[in-house]
Amino acid sequence: MLSVRGIEKSFVLKNAKQMQQFKRQDPRICGRRFKVLDGVSLTCQAGEVVALLGANGAGKTSLLRVLSTALKAQKGRIQCNQADAQKNLMAYRRQIGFLSGTTGLYERLSGEENLRYFAKLYGLDAKQQSERIAHLSEQLAMQNFLKRRFGDYSTGMKQRVSIARALLHDPQFLILDEPTTGLDIKARGLILNFIAEQRAAGKGIIFSTHDMAEVNQLCQRICILRQGQVVFNDSEAVLLSQTGQTSLAHAVLAMIGD
Amino acid sequence: MIVAIYKKELLELLREKKTLMFMVLLPLVIFPAIFGALAFFATKSIQDSNTRILNFYVDQAAYDNPLVLKLQASEHFNLKRDLITNDQAELKRALQDGQIDFWLSLGDSGQIAEDTQQQVHWKMYYYNADGLNAPLRRVNSILREIQQQITTARLQGLGLNDEQQAAILKPVVLEQNNLAPKRETMGSLLGGFIPYILLPLCLMGAIYPAIDLAAGEKERGTLESLIIAPVAASQLVLGKFLTVFTASMACVLVTLLSLLLWGFIFAQGFAVQAIVQLGETFGILSLFVSAVMLIPVALFVSALVLTIAVYAKNYKEAQNFMAPLSFLIFAPLIAAMLPGIQLNWGWAIVPISNVALSIKEILKGQADYLMLSTIWLSQLGLALCMLMFCIYWFKREAVLFR
């Protein structure tokens, strides 16, 4: 189980321009600090897909970055099975796979060289690297282009190699930050299939999205963030009954507020 | 793990056209081509100004003047006989228009009596806007011969023999006896020059890879994938640092090889002779110790540029940060080159200057090895401190996600 308890994260606002950007009346601003996550708690079980929803600036990306360990939380506890992100960072990282629309790979290396490099970083030996790359290459239909330079790939090809990168070490949990944003219908379908397959394989997935159809299609649980706080964390059915709405989009809007 | 990171960074760097441009093409082809072309044009320009036929004017009355006769006898001067005027304004115009390069006003004294002791005044008008003053220089060199002939004739007319003439012309002769060994003199000259050439090369070789491996990763979005991998930040930084250091050293070596190669191509035997002479004068050990002295500076420079590149948001910002860095490197180097600056315990604590002065002392053969060891270790310590700071810097969210 991936569990997050009482996470707090704030950033220092650099200048007045930034202060204006975040509006002075925003309760998250305290002096020169902007509290982007305020006591966030949630869990994700193995085989469960959790949708992370919220308006722009609600703290979704920050939360996922904290979960991926790219950012450090100032307060709270993150645990993946027995591995604590603060106390046993490397063990925690080995159980997490992270993918976002902005995480890139090295354009001057081939797809295979990229995968091999990250496999080494995740501690796979030469034999494991070859096996894992061959397996993922077949699963994601990458055999035809993996030897070519990453910079020459189409968006869809890049997305497939990025997915393979996130799965190389066979993580227990996947954290996906708006993985379908900006993708064409084909690449989007690939990602959604991938999420469904991983769920079927027993992996826990937390992903942020603005597409309610994706939530409806894939998720068992919905977590809604508003101004850095969790305002809802339960199933779609509970959300609909709690808000009295008939559509998911309206229910989420009701939760997010202004 | 560091080796895996180092190998990957090096492979990626070598596949970048800009790297090949800065690390290989620039020192191996472009620099020698630029310096070669500069040397060629400078030589040609000097040669041209020395051999170009200079047109001059002199009044007809002075055509039998010894200077005019000598100038006419030279194939590099041409007397403009078709120009007949005594109007100064017209002559000035001719000078400005380039019809003539100078004119002489020799007065009435067409001939110089060898038996008189009077000084004759001649005037030369020329147009020296470029500051080179080639006409005056070339006329003076011909006039010198005439002066010498007249002086000798006049002194002989006074009944003085060669020895007496020499005593009058040069009453005191200062015989020069430089007791400093050749090595010390050469060491002093080259010792100041070598760090001045090599350290900026270290910097140049390190800047681009550092920007590419740090700010470049941020810009391309690959840094996030890297920092969430189960690898300590120190290992990531060390892998990148070793790559930057390798590139820095490679730039120095490639440039030196290029100089040797081009020297051999253009000067052939002379280049080989110069190297052999260098080895014989300073000794291989001194040259080796000088190279070893540079290593901690190259380490420091690599760590410094990597730290700056880690802070930068993108390529452009990194390049802006790097621009003033060259001044920080050059200032202590220039200080070390100033005359009268000697290596002492005071200068030993000034980074970069201390290494430049050490190299001078090593090549002069006057190195105090206790001081050298202290400088080497302190410079290494400084490089390690900078590297530690770079690791600390790399762990900071405020730096990575600015």
CSV table of C-alpha atoms in Angstrom, one decimal, chain B residues 178 180-194 274 277-279 281-282 360 363-364:
chain,number,residue,atom,x,y,z
B,178,ASN,CA,73.6,38.1,-18.2
B,180,ALA,CA,71.2,34.2,-15.1
B,181,PRO,CA,71.2,30.7,-16.5
B,182,LYS,CA,69.3,30.3,-19.8
B,183,ARG,CA,66.8,28.0,-18.1
B,184,GLU,CA,65.9,30.7,-15.5
B,185,THR,CA,65.4,33.3,-18.2
B,186,MET,CA,63.3,31.0,-20.4
B,187,GLY,CA,61.4,29.6,-17.3
B,188,SER,CA,60.5,33.1,-16.3
B,189,LEU,CA,59.2,33.9,-19.8
B,190,LEU,CA,57.4,30.6,-20.5
B,191,GLY,CA,56.3,30.0,-16.9
B,192,GLY,CA,54.1,33.1,-16.9
B,193,PHE,CA,52.8,32.3,-20.4
B,194,ILE,CA,52.0,28.6,-20.1
B,274,ALA,CA,61.8,23.3,-30.4
B,277,GLN,CA,65.1,22.0,-26.8
B,278,LEU,CA,62.2,22.6,-24.4
B,279,GLY,CA,62.7,19.2,-22.9
B,281,THR,CA,66.3,23.1,-21.1
B,282,PHE,CA,63.6,22.4,-18.5
B,360,LYS,CA,57.1,29.8,-13.3
B,363,LEU,CA,60.4,26.0,-15.0
B,364,LYS,CA,63.1,28.4,-13.6
